[in-house]
N, CA and C atoms as an extended XYZ file, in Angstrom:
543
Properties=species:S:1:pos:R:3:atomname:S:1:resname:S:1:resid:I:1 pbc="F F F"
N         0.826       -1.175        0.000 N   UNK     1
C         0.000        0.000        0.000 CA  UNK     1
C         0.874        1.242        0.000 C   UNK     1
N         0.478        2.176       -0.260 N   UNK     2
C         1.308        3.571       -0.683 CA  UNK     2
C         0.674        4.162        0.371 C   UNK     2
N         2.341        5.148        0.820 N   UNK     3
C         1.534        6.045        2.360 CA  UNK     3
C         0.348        6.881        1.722 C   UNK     3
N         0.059        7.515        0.224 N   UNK     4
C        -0.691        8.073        0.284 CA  UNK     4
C        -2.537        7.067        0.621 C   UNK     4
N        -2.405        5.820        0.531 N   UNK     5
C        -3.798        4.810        0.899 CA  UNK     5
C        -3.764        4.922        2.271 C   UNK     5
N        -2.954        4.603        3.168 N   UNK     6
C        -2.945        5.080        4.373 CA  UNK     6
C        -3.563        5.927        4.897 C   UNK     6
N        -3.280        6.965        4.717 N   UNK     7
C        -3.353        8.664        4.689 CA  UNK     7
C        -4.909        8.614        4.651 C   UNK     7
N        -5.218        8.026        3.353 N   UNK     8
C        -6.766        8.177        3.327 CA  UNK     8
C        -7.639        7.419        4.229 C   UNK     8
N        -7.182        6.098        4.465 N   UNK     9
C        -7.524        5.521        4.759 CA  UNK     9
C        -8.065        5.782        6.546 C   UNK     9
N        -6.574        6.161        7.106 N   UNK    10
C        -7.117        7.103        8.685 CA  UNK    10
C        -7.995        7.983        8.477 C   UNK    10
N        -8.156        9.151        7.615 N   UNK    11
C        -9.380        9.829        7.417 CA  UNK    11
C       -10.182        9.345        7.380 C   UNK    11
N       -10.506        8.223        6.697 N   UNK    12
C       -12.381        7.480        6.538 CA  UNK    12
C       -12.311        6.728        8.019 C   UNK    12
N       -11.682        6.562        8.356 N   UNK    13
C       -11.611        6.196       10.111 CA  UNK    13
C       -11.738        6.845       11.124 C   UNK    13
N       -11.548        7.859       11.012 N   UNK    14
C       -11.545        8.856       12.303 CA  UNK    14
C       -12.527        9.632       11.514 C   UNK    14
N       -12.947        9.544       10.692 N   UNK    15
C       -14.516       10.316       10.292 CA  UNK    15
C       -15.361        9.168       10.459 C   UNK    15
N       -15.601        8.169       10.197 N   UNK    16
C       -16.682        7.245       10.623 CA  UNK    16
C       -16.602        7.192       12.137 C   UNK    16
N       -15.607        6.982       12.822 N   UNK    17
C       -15.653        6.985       14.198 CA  UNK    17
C       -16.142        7.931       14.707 C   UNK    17
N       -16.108        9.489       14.508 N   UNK    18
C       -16.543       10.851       14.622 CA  UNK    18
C       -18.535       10.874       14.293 C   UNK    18
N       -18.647        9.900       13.470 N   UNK    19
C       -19.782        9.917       13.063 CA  UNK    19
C       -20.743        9.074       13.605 C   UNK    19
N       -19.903        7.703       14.326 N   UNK    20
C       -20.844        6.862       14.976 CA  UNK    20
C       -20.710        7.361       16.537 C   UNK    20
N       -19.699        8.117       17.226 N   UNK    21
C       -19.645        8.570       18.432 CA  UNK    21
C       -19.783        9.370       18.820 C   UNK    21
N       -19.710       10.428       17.909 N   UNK    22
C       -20.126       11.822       18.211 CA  UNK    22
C       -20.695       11.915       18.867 C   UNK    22
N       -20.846       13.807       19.082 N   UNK    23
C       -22.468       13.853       20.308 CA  UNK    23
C       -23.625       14.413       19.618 C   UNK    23
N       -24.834       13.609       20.147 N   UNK    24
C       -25.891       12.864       19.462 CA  UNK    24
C       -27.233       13.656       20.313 C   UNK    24
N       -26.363       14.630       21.414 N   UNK    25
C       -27.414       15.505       22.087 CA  UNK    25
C       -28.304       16.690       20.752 C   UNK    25
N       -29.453       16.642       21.146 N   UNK    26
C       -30.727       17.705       20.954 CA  UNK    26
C       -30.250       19.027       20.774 C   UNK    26
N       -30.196       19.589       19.964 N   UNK    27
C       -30.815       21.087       20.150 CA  UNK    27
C       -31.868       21.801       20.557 C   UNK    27
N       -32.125       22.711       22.062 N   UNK    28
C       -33.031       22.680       22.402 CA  UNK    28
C       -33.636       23.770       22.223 C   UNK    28
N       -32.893       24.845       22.058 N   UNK    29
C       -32.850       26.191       21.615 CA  UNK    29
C       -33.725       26.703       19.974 C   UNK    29
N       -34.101       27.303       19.615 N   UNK    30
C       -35.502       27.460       18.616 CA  UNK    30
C       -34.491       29.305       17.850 C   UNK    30
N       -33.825       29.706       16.896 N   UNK    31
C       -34.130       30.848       16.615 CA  UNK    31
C       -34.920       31.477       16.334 C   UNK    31
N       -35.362       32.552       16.676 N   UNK    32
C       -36.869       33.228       15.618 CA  UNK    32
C       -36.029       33.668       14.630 C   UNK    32
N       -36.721       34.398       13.819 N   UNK    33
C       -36.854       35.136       12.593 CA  UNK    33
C       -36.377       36.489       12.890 C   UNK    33
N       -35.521       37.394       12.986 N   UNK    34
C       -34.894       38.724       13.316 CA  UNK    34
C       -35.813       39.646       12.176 C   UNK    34
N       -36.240       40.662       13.253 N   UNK    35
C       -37.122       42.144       11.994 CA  UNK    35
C       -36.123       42.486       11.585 C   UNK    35
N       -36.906       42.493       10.029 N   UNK    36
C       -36.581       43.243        8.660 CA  UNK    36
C       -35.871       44.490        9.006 C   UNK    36
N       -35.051       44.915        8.467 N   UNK    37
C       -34.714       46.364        8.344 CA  UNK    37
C       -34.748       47.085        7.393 C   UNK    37
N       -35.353       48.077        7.596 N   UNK    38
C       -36.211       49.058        5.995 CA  UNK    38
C       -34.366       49.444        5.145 C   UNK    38
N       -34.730       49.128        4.005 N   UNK    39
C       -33.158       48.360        3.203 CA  UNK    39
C       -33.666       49.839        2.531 C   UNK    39
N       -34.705       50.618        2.500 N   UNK    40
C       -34.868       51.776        1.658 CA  UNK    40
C       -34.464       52.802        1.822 C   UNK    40
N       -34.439       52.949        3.291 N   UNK    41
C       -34.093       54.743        3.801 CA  UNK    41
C       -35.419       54.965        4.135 C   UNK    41
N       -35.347       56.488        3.982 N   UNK    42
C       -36.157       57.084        4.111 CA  UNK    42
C       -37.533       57.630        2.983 C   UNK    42
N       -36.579       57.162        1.929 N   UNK    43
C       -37.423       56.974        1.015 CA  UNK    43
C       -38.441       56.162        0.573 C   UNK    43
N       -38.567       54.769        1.483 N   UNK    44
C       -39.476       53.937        0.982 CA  UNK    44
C       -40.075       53.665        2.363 C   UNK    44
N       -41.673       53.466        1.967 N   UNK    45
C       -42.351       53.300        3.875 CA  UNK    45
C       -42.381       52.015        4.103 C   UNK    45
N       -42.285       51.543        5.540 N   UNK    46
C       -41.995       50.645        5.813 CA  UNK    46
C       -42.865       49.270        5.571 C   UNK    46
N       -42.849       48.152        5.483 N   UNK    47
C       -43.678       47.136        5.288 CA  UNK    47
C       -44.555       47.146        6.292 C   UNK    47
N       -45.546       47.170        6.183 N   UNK    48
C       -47.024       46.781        7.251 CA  UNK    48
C       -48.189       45.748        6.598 C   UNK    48
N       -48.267       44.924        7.524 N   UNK    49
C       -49.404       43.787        7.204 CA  UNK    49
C       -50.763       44.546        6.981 C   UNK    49
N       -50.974       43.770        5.953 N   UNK    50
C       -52.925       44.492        6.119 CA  UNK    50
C       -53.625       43.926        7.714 C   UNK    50
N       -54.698       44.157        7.906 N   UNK    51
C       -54.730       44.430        9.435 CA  UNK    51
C       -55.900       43.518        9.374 C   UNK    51
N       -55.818       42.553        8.464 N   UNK    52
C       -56.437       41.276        8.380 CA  UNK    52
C       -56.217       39.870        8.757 C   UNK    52
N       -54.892       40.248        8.292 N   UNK    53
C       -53.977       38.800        8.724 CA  UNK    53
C       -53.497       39.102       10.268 C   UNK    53
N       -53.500       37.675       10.697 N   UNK    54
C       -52.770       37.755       12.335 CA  UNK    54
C       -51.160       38.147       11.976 C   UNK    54
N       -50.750       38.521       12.856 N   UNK    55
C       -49.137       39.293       13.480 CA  UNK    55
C       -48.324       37.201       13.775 C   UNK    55
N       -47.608       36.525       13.517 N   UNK    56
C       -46.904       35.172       13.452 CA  UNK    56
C       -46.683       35.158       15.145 C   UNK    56
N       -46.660       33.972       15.419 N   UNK    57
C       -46.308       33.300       16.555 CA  UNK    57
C       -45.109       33.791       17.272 C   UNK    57
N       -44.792       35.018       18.800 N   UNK    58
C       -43.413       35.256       18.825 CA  UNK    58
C       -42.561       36.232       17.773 C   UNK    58
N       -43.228       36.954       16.904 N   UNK    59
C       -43.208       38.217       16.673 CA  UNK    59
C       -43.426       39.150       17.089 C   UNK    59
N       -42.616       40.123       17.281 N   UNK    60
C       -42.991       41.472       17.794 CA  UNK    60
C       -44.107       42.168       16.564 C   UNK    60
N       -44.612       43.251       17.109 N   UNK    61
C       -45.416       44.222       16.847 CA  UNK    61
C       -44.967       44.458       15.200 C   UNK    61
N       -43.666       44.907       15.320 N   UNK    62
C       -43.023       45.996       14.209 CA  UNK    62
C       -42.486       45.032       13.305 C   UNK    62
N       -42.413       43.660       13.787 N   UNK    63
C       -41.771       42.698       12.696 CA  UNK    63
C       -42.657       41.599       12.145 C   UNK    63
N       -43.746       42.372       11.941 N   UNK    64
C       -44.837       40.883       11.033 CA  UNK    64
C       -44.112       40.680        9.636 C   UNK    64
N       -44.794       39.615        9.145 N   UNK    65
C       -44.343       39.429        7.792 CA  UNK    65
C       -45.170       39.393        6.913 C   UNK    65
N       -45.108       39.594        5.410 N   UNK    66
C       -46.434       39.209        5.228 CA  UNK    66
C       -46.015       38.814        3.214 C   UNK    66
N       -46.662       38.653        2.758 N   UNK    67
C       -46.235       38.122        1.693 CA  UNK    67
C       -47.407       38.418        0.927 C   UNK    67
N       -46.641       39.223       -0.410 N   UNK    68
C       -47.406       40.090       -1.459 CA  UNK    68
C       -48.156       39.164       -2.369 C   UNK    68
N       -48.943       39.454       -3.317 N   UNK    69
C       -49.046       39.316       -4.825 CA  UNK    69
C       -48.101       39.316       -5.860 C   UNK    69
N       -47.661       38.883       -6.533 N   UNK    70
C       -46.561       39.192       -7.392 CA  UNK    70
C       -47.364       39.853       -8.613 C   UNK    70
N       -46.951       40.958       -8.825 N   UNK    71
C       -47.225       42.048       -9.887 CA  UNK    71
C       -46.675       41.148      -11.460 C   UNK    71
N       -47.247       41.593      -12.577 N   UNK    72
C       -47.325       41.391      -14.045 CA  UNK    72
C       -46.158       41.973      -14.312 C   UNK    72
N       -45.247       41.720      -15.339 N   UNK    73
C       -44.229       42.090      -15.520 CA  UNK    73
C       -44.245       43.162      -16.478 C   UNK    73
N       -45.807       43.640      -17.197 N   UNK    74
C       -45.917       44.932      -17.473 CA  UNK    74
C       -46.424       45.754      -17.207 C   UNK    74
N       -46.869       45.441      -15.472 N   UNK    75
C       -46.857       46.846      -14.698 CA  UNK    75
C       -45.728       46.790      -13.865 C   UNK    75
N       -44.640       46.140      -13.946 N   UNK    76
C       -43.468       46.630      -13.232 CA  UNK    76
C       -42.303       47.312      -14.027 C   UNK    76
N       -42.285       46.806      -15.331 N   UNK    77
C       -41.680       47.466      -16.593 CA  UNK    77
C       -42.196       48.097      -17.561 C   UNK    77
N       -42.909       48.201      -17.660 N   UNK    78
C       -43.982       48.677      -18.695 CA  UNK    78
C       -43.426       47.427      -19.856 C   UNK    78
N       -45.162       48.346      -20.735 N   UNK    79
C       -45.677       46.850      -21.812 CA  UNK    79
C       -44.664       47.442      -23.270 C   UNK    79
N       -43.828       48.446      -23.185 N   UNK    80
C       -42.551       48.324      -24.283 CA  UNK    80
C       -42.010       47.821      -23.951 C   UNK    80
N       -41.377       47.951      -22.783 N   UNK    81
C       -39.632       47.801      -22.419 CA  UNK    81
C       -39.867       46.009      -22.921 C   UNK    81
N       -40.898       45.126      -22.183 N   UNK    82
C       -40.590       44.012      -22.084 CA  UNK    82
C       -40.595       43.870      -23.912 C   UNK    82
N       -41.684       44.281      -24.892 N   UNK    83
C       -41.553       44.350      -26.123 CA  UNK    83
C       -40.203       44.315      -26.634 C   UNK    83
N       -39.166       45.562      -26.156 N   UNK    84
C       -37.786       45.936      -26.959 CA  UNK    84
C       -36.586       45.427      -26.163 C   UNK    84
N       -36.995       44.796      -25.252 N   UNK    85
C       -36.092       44.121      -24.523 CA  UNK    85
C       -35.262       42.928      -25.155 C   UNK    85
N       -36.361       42.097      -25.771 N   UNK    86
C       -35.971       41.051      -26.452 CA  UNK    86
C       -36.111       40.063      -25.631 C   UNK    86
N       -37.287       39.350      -25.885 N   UNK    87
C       -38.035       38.155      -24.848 CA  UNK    87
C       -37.254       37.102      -24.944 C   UNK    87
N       -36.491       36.686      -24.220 N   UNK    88
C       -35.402       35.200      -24.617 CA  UNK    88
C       -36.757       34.113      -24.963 C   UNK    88
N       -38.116       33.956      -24.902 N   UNK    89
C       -38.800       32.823      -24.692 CA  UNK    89
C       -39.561       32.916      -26.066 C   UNK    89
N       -39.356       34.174      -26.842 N   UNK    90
C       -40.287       34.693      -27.952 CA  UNK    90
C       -40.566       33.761      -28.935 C   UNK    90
N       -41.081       33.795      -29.670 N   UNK    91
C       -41.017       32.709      -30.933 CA  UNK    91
C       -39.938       33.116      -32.089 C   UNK    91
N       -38.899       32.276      -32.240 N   UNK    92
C       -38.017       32.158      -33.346 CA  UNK    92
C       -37.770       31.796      -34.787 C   UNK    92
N       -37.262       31.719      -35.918 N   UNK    93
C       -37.483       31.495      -36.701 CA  UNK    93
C       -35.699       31.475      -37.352 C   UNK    93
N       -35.127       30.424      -38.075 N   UNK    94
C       -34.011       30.319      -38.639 CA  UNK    94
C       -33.902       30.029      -40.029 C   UNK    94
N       -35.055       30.761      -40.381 N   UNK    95
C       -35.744       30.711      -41.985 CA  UNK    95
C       -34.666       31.842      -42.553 C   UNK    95
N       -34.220       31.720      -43.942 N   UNK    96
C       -33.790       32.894      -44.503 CA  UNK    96
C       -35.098       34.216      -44.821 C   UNK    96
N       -34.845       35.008      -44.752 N   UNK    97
C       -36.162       36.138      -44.991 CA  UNK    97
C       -36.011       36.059      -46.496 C   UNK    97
N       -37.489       35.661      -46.984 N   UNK    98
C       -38.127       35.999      -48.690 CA  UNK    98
C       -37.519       37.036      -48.838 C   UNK    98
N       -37.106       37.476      -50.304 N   UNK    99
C       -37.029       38.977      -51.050 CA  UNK    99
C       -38.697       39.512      -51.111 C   UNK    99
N       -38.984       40.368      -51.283 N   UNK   100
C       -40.443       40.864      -51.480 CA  UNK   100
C       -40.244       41.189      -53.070 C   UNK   100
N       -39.415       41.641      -53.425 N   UNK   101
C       -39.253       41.555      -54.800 CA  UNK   101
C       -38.446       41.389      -55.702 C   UNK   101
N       -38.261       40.406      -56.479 N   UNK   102
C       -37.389       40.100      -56.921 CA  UNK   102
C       -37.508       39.786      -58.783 C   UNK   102
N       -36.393       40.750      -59.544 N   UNK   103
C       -36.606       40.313      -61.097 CA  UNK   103
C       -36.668       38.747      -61.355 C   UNK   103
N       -37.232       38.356      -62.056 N   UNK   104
C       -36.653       36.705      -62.357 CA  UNK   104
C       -35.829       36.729      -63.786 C   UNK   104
N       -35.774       37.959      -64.519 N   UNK   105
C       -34.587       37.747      -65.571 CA  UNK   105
C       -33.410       38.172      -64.810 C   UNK   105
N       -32.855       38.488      -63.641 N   UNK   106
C       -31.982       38.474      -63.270 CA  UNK   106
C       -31.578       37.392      -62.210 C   UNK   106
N       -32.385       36.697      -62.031 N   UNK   107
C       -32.227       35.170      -61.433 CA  UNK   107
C       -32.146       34.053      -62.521 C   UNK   107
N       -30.547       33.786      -62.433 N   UNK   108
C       -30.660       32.467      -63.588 CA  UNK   108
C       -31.463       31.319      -63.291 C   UNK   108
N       -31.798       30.371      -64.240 N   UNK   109
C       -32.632       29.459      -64.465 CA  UNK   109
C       -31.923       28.048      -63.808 C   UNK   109
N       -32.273       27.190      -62.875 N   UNK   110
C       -31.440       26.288      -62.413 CA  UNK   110
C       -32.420       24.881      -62.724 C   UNK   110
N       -31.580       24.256      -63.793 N   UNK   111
C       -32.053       23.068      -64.222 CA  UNK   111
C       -32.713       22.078      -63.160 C   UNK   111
N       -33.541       20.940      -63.127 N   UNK   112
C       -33.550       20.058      -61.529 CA  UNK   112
C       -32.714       19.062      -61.733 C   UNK   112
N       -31.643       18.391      -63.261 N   UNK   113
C       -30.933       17.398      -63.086 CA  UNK   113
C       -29.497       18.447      -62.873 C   UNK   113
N       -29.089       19.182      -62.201 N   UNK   114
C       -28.139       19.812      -62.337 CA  UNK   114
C       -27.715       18.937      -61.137 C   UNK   114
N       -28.250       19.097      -59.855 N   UNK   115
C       -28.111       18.719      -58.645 CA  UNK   115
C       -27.894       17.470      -58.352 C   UNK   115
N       -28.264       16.271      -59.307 N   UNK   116
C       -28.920       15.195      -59.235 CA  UNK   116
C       -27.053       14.084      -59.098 C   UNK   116
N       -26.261       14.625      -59.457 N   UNK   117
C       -25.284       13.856      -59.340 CA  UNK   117
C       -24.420       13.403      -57.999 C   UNK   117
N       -24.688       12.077      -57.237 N   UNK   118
C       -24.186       11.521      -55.831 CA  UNK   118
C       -22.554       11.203      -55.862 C   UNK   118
N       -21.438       11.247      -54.855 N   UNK   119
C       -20.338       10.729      -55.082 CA  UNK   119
C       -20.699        9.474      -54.358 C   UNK   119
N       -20.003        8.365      -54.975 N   UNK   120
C       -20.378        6.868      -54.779 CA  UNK   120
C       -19.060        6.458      -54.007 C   UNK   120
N       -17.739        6.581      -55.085 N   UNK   121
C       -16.438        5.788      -54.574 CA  UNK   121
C       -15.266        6.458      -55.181 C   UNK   121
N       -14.341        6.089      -55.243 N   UNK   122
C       -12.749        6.627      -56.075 CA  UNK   122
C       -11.969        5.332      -56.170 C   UNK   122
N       -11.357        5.447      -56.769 N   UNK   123
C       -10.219        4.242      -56.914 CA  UNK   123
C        -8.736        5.270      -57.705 C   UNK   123
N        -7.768        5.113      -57.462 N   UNK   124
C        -6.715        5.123      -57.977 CA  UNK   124
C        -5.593        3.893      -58.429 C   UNK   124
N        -5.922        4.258      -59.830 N   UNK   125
C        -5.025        2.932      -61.067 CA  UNK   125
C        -3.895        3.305      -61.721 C   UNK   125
N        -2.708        3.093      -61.466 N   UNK   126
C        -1.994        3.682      -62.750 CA  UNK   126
C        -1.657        5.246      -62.149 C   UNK   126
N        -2.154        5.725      -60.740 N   UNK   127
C        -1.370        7.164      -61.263 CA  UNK   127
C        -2.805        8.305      -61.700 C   UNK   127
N        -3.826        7.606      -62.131 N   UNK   128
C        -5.405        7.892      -62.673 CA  UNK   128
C        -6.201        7.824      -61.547 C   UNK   128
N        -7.071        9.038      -61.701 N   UNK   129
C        -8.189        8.720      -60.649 CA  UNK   129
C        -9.504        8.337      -61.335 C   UNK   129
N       -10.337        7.108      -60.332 N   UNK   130
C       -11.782        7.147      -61.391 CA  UNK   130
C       -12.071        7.392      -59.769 C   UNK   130
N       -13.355        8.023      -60.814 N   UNK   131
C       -14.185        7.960      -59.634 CA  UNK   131
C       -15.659        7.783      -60.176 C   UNK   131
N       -16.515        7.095      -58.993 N   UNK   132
C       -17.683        6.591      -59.013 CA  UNK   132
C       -19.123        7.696      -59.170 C   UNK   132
N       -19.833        7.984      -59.785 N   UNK   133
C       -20.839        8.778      -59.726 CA  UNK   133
C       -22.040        8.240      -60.120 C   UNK   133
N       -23.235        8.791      -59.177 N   UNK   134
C       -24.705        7.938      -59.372 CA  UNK   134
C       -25.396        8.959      -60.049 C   UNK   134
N       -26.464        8.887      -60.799 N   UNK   135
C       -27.430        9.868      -61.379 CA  UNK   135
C       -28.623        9.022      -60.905 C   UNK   135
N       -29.764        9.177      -60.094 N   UNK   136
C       -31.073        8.117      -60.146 CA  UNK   136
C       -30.232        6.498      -60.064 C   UNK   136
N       -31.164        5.644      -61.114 N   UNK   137
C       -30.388        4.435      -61.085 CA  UNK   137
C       -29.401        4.181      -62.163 C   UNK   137
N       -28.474        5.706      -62.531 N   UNK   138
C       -27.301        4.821      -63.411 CA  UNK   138
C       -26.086        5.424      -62.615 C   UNK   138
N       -24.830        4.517      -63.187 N   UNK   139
C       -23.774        4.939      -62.164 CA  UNK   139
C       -22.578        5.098      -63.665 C   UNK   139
N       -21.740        6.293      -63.126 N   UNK   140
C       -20.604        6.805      -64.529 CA  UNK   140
C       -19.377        6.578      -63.561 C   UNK   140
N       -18.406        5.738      -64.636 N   UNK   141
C       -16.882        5.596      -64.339 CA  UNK   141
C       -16.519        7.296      -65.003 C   UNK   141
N       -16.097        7.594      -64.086 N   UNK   142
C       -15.353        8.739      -64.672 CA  UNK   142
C       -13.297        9.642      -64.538 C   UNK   142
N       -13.632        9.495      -65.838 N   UNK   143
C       -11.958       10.266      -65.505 CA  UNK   143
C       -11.657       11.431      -65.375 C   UNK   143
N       -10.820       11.977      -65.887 N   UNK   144
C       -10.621       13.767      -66.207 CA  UNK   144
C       -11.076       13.714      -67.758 C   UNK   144
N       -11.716       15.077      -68.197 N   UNK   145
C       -12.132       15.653      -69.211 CA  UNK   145
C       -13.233       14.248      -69.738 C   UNK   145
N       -13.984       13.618      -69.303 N   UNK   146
C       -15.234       13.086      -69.636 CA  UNK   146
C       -16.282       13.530      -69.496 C   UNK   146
N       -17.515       13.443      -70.641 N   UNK   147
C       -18.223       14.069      -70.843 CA  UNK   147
C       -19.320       13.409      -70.255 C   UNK   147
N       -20.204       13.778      -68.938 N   UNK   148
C       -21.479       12.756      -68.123 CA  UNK   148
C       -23.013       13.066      -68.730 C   UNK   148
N       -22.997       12.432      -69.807 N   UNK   149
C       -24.642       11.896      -70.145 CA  UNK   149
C       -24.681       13.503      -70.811 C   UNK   149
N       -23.884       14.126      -71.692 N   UNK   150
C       -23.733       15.413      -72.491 CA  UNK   150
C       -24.453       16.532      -71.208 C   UNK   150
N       -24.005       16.324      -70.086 N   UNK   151
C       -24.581       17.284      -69.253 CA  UNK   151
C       -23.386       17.955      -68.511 C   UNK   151
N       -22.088       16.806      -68.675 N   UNK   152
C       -21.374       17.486      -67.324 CA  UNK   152
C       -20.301       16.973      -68.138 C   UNK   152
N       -19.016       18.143      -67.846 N   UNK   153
C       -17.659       17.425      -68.549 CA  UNK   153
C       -16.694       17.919      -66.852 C   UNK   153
N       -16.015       16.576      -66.742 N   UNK   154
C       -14.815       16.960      -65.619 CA  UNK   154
C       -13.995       17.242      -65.867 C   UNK   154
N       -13.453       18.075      -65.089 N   UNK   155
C       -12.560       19.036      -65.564 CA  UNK   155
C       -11.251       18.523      -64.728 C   UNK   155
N       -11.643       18.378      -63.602 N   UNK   156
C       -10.089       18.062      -62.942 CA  UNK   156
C       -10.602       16.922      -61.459 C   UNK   156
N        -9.727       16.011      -61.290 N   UNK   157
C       -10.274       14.582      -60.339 CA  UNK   157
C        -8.777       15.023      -59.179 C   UNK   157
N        -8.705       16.138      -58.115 N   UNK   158
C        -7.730       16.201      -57.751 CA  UNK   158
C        -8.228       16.227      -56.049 C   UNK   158
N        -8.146       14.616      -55.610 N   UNK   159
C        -8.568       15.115      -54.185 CA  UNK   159
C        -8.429       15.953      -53.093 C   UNK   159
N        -9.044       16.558      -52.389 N   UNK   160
C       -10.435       15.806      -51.968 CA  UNK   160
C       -11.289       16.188      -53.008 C   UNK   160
N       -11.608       16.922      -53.770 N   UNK   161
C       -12.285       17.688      -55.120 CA  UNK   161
C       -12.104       17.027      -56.169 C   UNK   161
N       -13.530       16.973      -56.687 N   UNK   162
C       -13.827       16.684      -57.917 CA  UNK   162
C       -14.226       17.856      -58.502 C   UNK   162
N       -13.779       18.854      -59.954 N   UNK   163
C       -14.464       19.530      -60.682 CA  UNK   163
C       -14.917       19.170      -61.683 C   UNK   163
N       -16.536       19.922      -61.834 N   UNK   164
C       -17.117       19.236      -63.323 CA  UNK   164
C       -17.519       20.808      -63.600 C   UNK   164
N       -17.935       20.798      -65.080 N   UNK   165
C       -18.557       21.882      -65.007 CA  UNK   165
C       -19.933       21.484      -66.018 C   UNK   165
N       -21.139       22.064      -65.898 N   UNK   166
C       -22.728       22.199      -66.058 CA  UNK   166
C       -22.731       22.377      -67.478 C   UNK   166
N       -22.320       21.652      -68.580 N   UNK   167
C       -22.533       22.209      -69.716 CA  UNK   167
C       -23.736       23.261      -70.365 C   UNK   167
N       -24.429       23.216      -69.860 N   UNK   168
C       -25.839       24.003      -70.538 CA  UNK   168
C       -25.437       25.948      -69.826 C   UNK   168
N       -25.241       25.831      -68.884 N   UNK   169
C       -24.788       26.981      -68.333 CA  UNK   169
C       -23.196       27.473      -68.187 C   UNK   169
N       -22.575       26.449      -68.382 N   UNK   170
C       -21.181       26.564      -67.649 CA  UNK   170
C       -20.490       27.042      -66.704 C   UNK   170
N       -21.328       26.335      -65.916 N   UNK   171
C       -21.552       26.745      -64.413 CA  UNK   171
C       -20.166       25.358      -63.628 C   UNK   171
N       -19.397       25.781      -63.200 N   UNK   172
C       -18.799       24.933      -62.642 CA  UNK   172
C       -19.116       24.490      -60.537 C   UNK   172
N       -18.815       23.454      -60.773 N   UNK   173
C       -19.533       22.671      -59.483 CA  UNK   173
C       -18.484       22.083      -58.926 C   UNK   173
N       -18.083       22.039      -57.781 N   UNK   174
C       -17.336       21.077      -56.965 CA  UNK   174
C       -17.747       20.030      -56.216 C   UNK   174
N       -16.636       18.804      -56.468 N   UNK   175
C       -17.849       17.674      -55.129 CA  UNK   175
C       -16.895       17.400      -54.259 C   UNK   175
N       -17.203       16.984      -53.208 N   UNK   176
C       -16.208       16.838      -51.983 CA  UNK   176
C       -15.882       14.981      -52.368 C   UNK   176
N       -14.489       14.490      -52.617 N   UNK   177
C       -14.524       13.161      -52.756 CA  UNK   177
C       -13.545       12.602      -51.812 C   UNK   177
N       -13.391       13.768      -51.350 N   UNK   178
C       -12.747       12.848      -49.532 CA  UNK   178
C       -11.146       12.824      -49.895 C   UNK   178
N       -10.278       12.897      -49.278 N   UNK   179
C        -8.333       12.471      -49.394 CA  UNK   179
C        -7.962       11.367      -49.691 C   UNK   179
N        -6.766       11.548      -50.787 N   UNK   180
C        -6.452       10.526      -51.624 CA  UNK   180
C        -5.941        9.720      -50.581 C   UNK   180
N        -6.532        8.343      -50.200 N   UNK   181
C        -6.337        6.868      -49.550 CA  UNK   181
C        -6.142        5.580      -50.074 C   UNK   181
């Protein structure tokens, strides 16, 4: 055993012993509750019970207690502040905001098979990269400068990137194909 198990070990001993022998006498003694002290000055009047409720058990006169209503939080701030405050609980939204107006001849035209191409796999042969690409249910071996289904010609197979570019627009596209492994 290491003096530091020791070490611990007398502590959990002389604290369990402390704990089963200790003294086990009563407290017989009761504190009350000490009066409030007006925390305002002179500026604010002092707390007084409505003269409905009883004065507590062993209270003096001047030290009842008594316990309010809790006020609306826009009659304690008013009904802006909480408005411009910025409600942490408000309802959110992580939507991009619509344009309200927008030309559509200055918004190019985006085909729906533009998007449509998945990365599948890679292989390196020879020094050559192919790599695997899905359209729906067909799949293209592809090299550098091949032309995919007269829609897409690649331009460069240099990992982690694949470039092709969009023949109809010539819009070039990147695909993420992961580090050469």
């Amino acid at each position: 055993m290491k003096p530091l198990h020791l070490v611990l070990a007398a502590g959990l001993l002389v604290s369990a012993g402390l704990a089963f022998f200790g003294d086990k006498t009563e407290q017989e003694t009761v504190v009350d509750v000490p009066a409030r002290i007006n925390a305002g000055g002179a500026n604010r009047p002092p707390v007084t019970p409505p003269s409905n409720q009883p004065a507590r058990a062993g209270a003096s006169d001047g030290a009842r207690g008594v316990i309010l209503a809790v006020k609306p939080r826009a009659e304690l701030i008013g009904e802006q502040a909480s408005a411009t405050s910025g409600d942490l609980f408000a309802r959110q939204s992580w939507a991009v905001p619509v344009a309200t107006a927008v030309n559509a001849a200055s918004v190019p035209a985006v085909d729906a098979s533009a998007a449509t191409l998945t990365y599948v796999g890679k292989k390196q042969e020879d020094g050559i990269w192919e790599v695997y690409l899905a359209q729906q249910d067909q799949l293209f071996i592809v090299r550098d400068k091949t032309v995919i289904d007269g829609k897409y010609r690649v331009e460069s197979i240099v990992p982690p990137r694949l470039v092709l570019t969009y023949l109809p627009s010539s819009r070039k596209q990147t695909v993420m194909i992961g580090d050469a492994q």
